[in-house]
Coordinates of C-alpha atoms and ligand atoms in Angstrom, one line a residue:
X72 CA -38.1 32.5 32.8
X73 CA -41.9 31.9 33.1
X74 CA -42.9 28.7 34.7
X75 CA -45.2 27.8 31.8
X76 CA -42.6 28.1 29.0
X77 CA -40.1 26.2 31.1
X78 CA -42.5 23.4 31.7
X79 CA -43.5 23.3 28.1
X80 CA -39.9 23.0 27.1
X81 CA -39.4 20.2 29.6
X82 CA -42.4 18.3 28.2
X83 CA -41.2 18.7 24.7
X84 CA -37.8 17.4 25.6
X85 CA -39.4 14.3 27.3
X86 CA -41.5 13.7 24.2
X87 CA -38.5 14.0 21.9
X88 CA -36.6 11.6 24.1
X89 CA -39.4 9.0 24.0
X90 CA -39.6 9.2 20.3
X91 CA -35.9 8.7 19.8
X92 CA -34.6 5.2 19.8
X93 CA -31.6 5.3 22.1
X94 CA -28.5 4.9 20.0
X95 CA -26.0 3.0 22.0
X96 CA -22.5 4.3 21.4
X97 CA -19.8 1.9 20.3
X98 CA -18.0 0.2 23.1
X99 CA -14.3 0.4 22.1
X100 CA -11.4 -1.5 23.5
X101 CA -8.0 0.0 22.9
X102 CA -5.1 -2.4 23.0
X103 CA -1.6 -1.0 22.6
X104 CA 0.7 -3.5 20.9
X105 CA 4.3 -2.1 20.9
X106 CA 5.6 -4.9 18.7
X107 CA 8.7 -3.9 16.8
X108 CA 10.6 -7.1 16.0
X109 CA 8.7 -7.6 12.7
X110 CA 11.0 -5.0 11.1
X111 CA 14.4 -3.5 11.7
X112 CA 13.9 0.2 12.5
X113 CA 13.8 1.4 16.1
X114 CA 10.9 3.5 17.2
X115 CA 7.7 1.8 16.0
X116 CA 7.2 0.5 19.6
X117 CA 6.4 4.1 20.5
X118 CA 3.5 4.1 18.0
X119 CA 0.8 3.4 20.6
X120 CA 2.1 6.3 22.8
X121 CA 2.1 8.7 19.8
X122 CA -1.4 7.8 18.7
X123 CA -2.8 8.1 22.3
X124 CA -0.9 11.4 22.6
X125 CA -2.7 12.7 19.5
X126 CA -6.0 12.4 21.4
X127 CA -7.5 9.1 20.3
X128 CA -9.5 8.5 23.5
X129 CA -11.0 12.1 23.6
X130 CA -12.0 11.9 20.0
X131 CA -13.8 8.6 20.5
X132 CA -15.5 9.8 23.6
X133 CA -16.6 12.9 21.7
X134 CA -18.3 10.6 19.2
X135 CA -20.3 8.9 22.0
X136 CA -18.2 5.8 22.2
X137 CA -17.5 4.1 25.5
X138 CA -13.7 3.6 25.6
X139 CA -11.9 1.0 27.6
X140 CA -8.1 1.5 27.3
X141 CA -6.4 -1.8 28.2
X142 CA -3.0 -0.1 28.1
X143 CA 0.0 -1.5 26.3
X144 CA 0.6 -5.3 26.2
X145 CA 3.8 -6.5 27.7
X146 CA 5.8 -8.4 25.2
X147 CA 8.7 -10.4 26.6
X148 CA 11.9 -10.4 24.4
X149 CA 12.8 -14.0 23.8
X150 CA 16.6 -14.5 24.4
X151 CA 18.7 -16.1 21.8
X152 CA 16.1 -15.5 19.2
X153 CA 18.2 -16.7 16.2
X154 CA 17.4 -16.2 12.6
X155 CA 15.2 -18.8 10.9
X156 CA 16.8 -20.2 7.7
X157 CA 19.6 -17.6 8.1
X158 CA 17.2 -14.9 7.2
X159 CA 13.9 -14.5 9.0
X160 CA 14.4 -12.2 12.0
X161 CA 13.1 -12.7 15.6
X162 CA 10.6 -15.5 14.8
X163 CA 10.2 -16.5 18.5
X164 CA 9.6 -12.9 19.7
X165 CA 7.1 -12.1 17.0
X166 CA 5.4 -15.5 17.5
X167 CA 5.0 -15.1 21.2
X168 CA 3.9 -11.4 21.0
X169 CA 1.3 -12.4 18.4
X170 CA 0.0 -15.1 20.7
X171 CA -0.4 -12.6 23.6
X172 CA -2.2 -10.2 21.3
X173 CA -4.5 -12.8 19.8
X174 CA -5.7 -13.6 23.4
X175 CA -6.2 -9.9 24.1
X176 CA -8.2 -9.2 20.9
X177 CA -10.3 -12.4 21.3
X178 CA -11.1 -11.4 24.9
X179 CA -12.0 -7.9 24.0
X180 CA -14.4 -9.0 21.2
X181 CA -15.9 -11.7 23.4
X182 CA -16.6 -8.9 26.0
X183 CA -18.7 -7.1 23.4
X184 CA -16.1 -4.4 22.4
X185 CA -15.0 -3.3 19.0
X186 CA -11.2 -3.9 19.4
X187 CA -8.7 -1.2 18.2
X188 CA -5.1 -2.5 18.2
X189 CA -2.6 0.3 18.0
X190 CA 0.9 -0.7 16.8
X191 CA 3.5 -1.5 16.5
X192 CA 4.6 -3.0 13.2
X193 CA 2.3 -4.9 10.9
X194 CA 3.4 -8.4 11.9
X195 CA 0.9 -7.9 14.8
X196 CA -2.0 -8.3 12.4
X197 CA -1.5 -12.1 12.4
X198 CA -2.1 -12.2 16.1
X199 CA -5.0 -9.6 16.0
X200 CA -6.8 -11.3 13.1
X201 CA -6.2 -14.8 14.5
X202 CA -7.7 -13.7 17.9
X203 CA -10.6 -12.0 16.2
X204 CA -11.5 -15.1 14.2
X205 CA -11.9 -17.1 17.4
X206 CA -14.9 -15.0 18.2
X207 CA -16.0 -14.3 14.6
X208 CA -15.0 -17.2 12.4
X209 CA -16.7 -15.7 9.3
X210 CA -15.1 -12.3 9.4
X211 CA -13.6 -10.6 6.4
X212 CA -10.5 -8.5 6.2
X213 CA -9.9 -5.2 4.5
X214 CA -6.1 -4.6 4.3
X215 CA -5.2 -1.0 3.5
X216 CA -1.5 -0.8 2.8
X217 CA 1.2 0.2 0.3
X218 CA 2.5 -3.4 0.6
X219 CA 0.8 -6.8 0.3
X220 CA 2.6 -8.2 3.4
X221 CA 2.1 -11.7 1.9
X222 CA 5.6 -13.0 1.5
X223 CA 6.2 -16.5 3.0
X224 CA 9.3 -17.1 5.2
X225 CA 10.7 -18.8 2.1
X226 CA 10.1 -15.9 -0.4
X227 CA 10.9 -12.9 1.8
X228 CA 14.0 -11.0 0.7
X229 CA 14.3 -8.7 3.8
X230 CA 13.6 -11.4 6.4
X231 CA 11.3 -9.0 8.2
X232 CA 8.1 -10.6 9.5
X233 CA 6.0 -7.4 9.0
X234 CA 6.1 -8.3 5.3
X235 CA 4.7 -11.8 5.9
X236 CA 1.7 -11.8 8.2
X237 CA -1.0 -12.6 5.6
X238 CA 0.8 -15.8 4.5
X239 CA 0.5 -17.2 8.0
X240 CA -3.3 -16.6 7.9
X241 CA -4.3 -18.0 4.5
X242 CA -5.4 -21.7 4.4
X243 CA -4.5 -22.0 0.7
X244 CA -0.8 -21.2 1.4
X245 CA -0.2 -23.7 4.2
X246 CA 1.6 -26.2 2.1
X247 CA 4.1 -23.5 1.3
X248 CA 4.7 -22.5 4.9
X249 CA 7.6 -23.9 6.9
X250 CA 7.1 -24.4 10.7
X251 CA 8.7 -21.4 12.3
X252 CA 9.8 -21.5 15.9
X253 CA 7.3 -19.5 18.0
X254 CA 4.4 -20.1 15.6
X255 CA 3.2 -23.6 16.6
X256 CA 0.1 -22.1 18.3
X257 CA -1.1 -20.4 15.0
X258 CA -3.8 -22.0 12.9
X259 CA -4.6 -20.5 9.4
X260 CA -8.0 -18.9 9.7
X261 CA -8.7 -17.0 6.5
X262 CA -9.4 -18.1 2.9
X263 CA -8.3 -16.1 -0.1
X264 CA -11.8 -14.8 -0.9
X265 CA -12.0 -13.4 2.7
X266 CA -9.5 -10.6 2.1
X267 CA -9.3 -7.4 -0.1
X268 CA -6.3 -5.2 -0.4
X269 CA -6.6 -1.4 -1.1
X270 CA -3.7 1.0 -1.8
X271 CA -1.0 -1.4 -3.1
X272 CA 2.0 0.1 -5.0
X273 CA 5.1 -1.9 -3.9
X274 CA 4.6 -5.6 -4.4
X275 CA 7.4 -8.2 -4.6
X276 CA 7.5 -10.7 -7.5
X277 CA 6.5 -13.6 -5.2
X278 CA 3.7 -11.6 -3.7
X279 CA 2.4 -10.7 -7.1
X280 CA 2.5 -14.4 -8.0
X281 CA 0.5 -15.3 -4.8
X282 CA -2.1 -12.5 -5.5
X283 CA -2.7 -13.7 -9.0
X284 CA -2.5 -17.5 -8.6
X285 CA -4.7 -17.6 -5.4
X286 CA -7.3 -15.2 -6.9
X287 CA -6.9 -12.6 -4.1
X288 CA -8.9 -9.4 -4.7
X289 CA -6.8 -6.2 -4.6
X290 CA -7.1 -2.6 -5.7
X291 CA -3.7 -1.0 -6.3
X292 CA -3.2 2.8 -6.4
X293 CA -3.5 2.4 -10.2
X294 CA -6.9 0.8 -9.7
X295 CA -7.9 3.7 -7.5
X296 CA -6.8 6.1 -10.2
X297 CA -8.8 4.2 -12.8
X298 CA -12.0 3.5 -10.9
X299 CA -12.1 6.2 -8.2
X300 CA -12.3 5.4 -4.6
X301 CA -16.1 5.2 -4.5
X302 CA -16.2 2.4 -7.1
X303 CA -13.3 0.6 -5.3
X304 CA -15.3 0.5 -2.0
X305 CA -18.4 -0.6 -3.8
X306 CA -16.5 -3.5 -5.4
X307 CA -14.8 -4.3 -2.1
X308 CA -18.1 -4.8 -0.3
X309 CA -19.6 -6.6 -3.2
X310 CA -16.7 -9.1 -3.1
X311 CA -16.7 -9.5 0.7
X312 CA -20.4 -9.1 1.6
X313 CA -22.2 -9.7 -1.7
X314 CA -23.8 -12.8 -0.3
X315 CA -24.0 -12.1 3.4
X316 CA -23.2 -9.5 5.9
X317 CA -20.1 -10.4 8.0
X318 CA -17.9 -8.8 10.6
X319 CA -15.1 -6.6 9.2
X320 CA -11.5 -6.6 10.4
X321 CA -9.8 -3.5 9.1
X322 CA -6.0 -3.8 9.0
X323 CA -4.7 -0.3 8.2
X324 CA -1.1 0.4 7.6
X325 CA -0.4 4.2 7.8
X326 CA 2.0 3.8 4.9
X327 CA -1.1 3.4 2.7
X328 CA -1.2 7.2 2.8
X329 CA 1.1 9.3 0.7
X330 CA 4.4 10.0 2.5
X331 CA 3.6 13.7 2.3
X332 CA 0.7 13.0 4.8
X333 CA 2.3 10.2 6.8
X334 CA 6.0 10.7 6.8
X335 CA 6.8 9.1 10.2
X336 CA 6.7 5.5 9.0
X337 CA 9.3 2.8 8.2
X338 CA 8.6 1.9 4.6
X339 CA 7.1 5.0 2.9
X340 CA 6.2 4.7 -0.9
X341 CA 5.4 7.6 -3.1
X342 CA 2.0 7.9 -4.7
X343 CA -0.2 6.9 -1.9
X344 CA -3.8 7.6 -0.7
X345 CA -4.9 11.2 -0.4
X346 CA -6.5 12.3 2.8
X347 CA -9.9 12.3 1.2
X348 CA -9.5 8.8 -0.2
X349 CA -8.4 7.5 3.3
X350 CA -11.3 9.1 5.0
X351 CA -13.7 7.8 2.4
X352 CA -12.5 4.2 3.0
X353 CA -13.1 4.6 6.7
X354 CA -16.5 6.3 6.3
X355 CA -17.7 3.5 4.0
X356 CA -16.5 0.8 6.4
X357 CA -18.3 2.6 9.3
X358 CA -21.5 2.8 7.1
X359 CA -21.6 -1.0 6.8
X360 CA -22.3 -1.2 10.5
X361 CA -20.2 -4.4 10.5
X362 CA -16.8 -3.1 11.7
X363 CA -15.6 -5.3 14.5
X364 CA -11.8 -4.7 14.9
X365 CA -9.1 -2.4 13.6
X366 CA -5.3 -2.6 13.5
X367 CA -3.6 0.8 13.0
X368 CA 0.0 0.1 12.5
X369 CA 3.5 1.4 11.5
X370 CA 3.4 4.9 13.0
X371 CA 7.0 5.4 14.0
X372 CA 7.7 8.6 16.0
X373 CA 11.4 8.3 15.6
X374 CA 11.3 8.5 11.8
X375 CA 9.7 11.9 11.5
X376 CA 12.1 14.6 10.3
X377 CA 10.4 17.0 12.8
X378 CA 7.9 17.0 15.6
X379 CA 5.4 18.4 13.1
X380 CA 5.8 15.3 10.9
X381 CA 5.4 13.0 13.8
X382 CA 2.2 14.8 15.0
X383 CA 0.8 14.9 11.5
X384 CA 1.3 11.1 11.1
X385 CA -0.2 10.3 14.5
X386 CA -3.2 12.7 14.0
X387 CA -3.9 11.0 10.7
X388 CA -4.0 7.6 12.5
X389 CA -6.5 9.2 14.9
X390 CA -8.6 10.6 12.0
X391 CA -8.8 7.1 10.4
X392 CA -9.9 5.5 13.7
X393 CA -12.4 8.2 14.6
X394 CA -13.9 8.1 11.1
X395 CA -14.3 4.3 11.5
X396 CA -16.4 5.0 14.5
X397 CA -18.7 7.6 13.0
X398 CA -16.9 10.9 12.6
X399 CA -18.2 12.4 9.4
X400 CA -17.1 15.2 7.2
X401 CA -20.7 16.6 7.2
X402 CA -20.6 16.9 11.0
X403 CA -23.8 16.0 12.9
X404 CA -22.1 13.2 14.7
X405 CA -23.1 14.5 18.2
X406 CA -26.7 15.0 19.3
X407 CA -27.7 18.7 19.1
X408 CA -31.4 19.1 19.5
X409 CA -32.1 22.8 20.0
X410 CA -30.7 26.1 18.8
X411 CA -30.8 29.0 21.2
X412 CA -33.2 31.8 20.1
X413 CA -32.9 35.5 21.1
X414 CA -36.5 35.5 22.1
X415 CA -36.2 32.6 24.6
X416 CA -37.2 33.6 28.2
X417 CA -33.6 33.0 29.5
X418 CA -32.1 35.4 27.1
X419 CA -34.7 38.3 27.5
X420 CA -34.4 38.0 31.3
X421 CA -30.6 38.4 31.2
X422 CA -30.9 41.3 28.7
X423 CA -33.3 43.1 31.1
X424 CA -30.8 42.6 33.9
X425 CA -28.1 44.2 31.7
X426 CA -30.4 47.2 30.9
X427 CA -31.1 47.7 34.6
Ligands
MN764 MN1 1.9 -3.3 6.1

């Protein structure tokens, strides 16, 4: 290589660097939340391990994120955790775990991270969102799920708390909420206009009543068929951020996807999101620049019929999270500033050596 051309290239690189505004990568906190008492199936507590095993950290590092993995939270099982009202299961265990998670999410966001909570069942969202609102009281929630998860402890038919987290968070519902053991720490922190659902297709009668009577915005799978996912996202942001930009909490249940894509989950429902619709949702949320926290829940490695099904489900979870942090289908997410040319001095030199 001639000295002159090498020096010129160095100067050019320095000039380029000076022109580019340094783009700080996201700082991402990973919090494993192996919470499983919000539902009855064994295995969802291994969700964090499966999602990490599918390469989450590497993918985020590849996107230029700084990743701080806080490991899995330690949830103590509360002994003698009896049914509430002869129906609601493990209230004290879920309440206590949610309290621990709320502190973790609040701490991570206060430290300047975007917080990714990997579950675990969806009851954890009440802790994650509650903790997030301590730092960002004006946040909004995008809840991507086959289910509305908005039963109250008095309307639930299954007694599983993973079908109820939203009811604990909404101010408007508080006169319908009994005081559950384990939940005295929790204050409602969302109003009905602060949340939008996407992907619904299995909604209980009482949940439907709540959605309609409290004016909660939702886009069912039928709405996605009718409007297309592009319009759905446009309307979602118009509803949540029409007046002002605000931090976004994405609560993503893997069962929002069609069971053919995400089979390893506890309550699959036919007719879910396609891969492309799921990625579009995540891309658009990234593009707002307002994403502040994610829950990725209900990956259950014990429910796959094969290792391939488990891997596919966990990889899908990683794709959603990576897309939320800037992975695009067009590529160009990492800096690549120069193509090698055959005439460059390095190349011709080595060619000469080969000829000799
Ligand atoms: Mn859910």
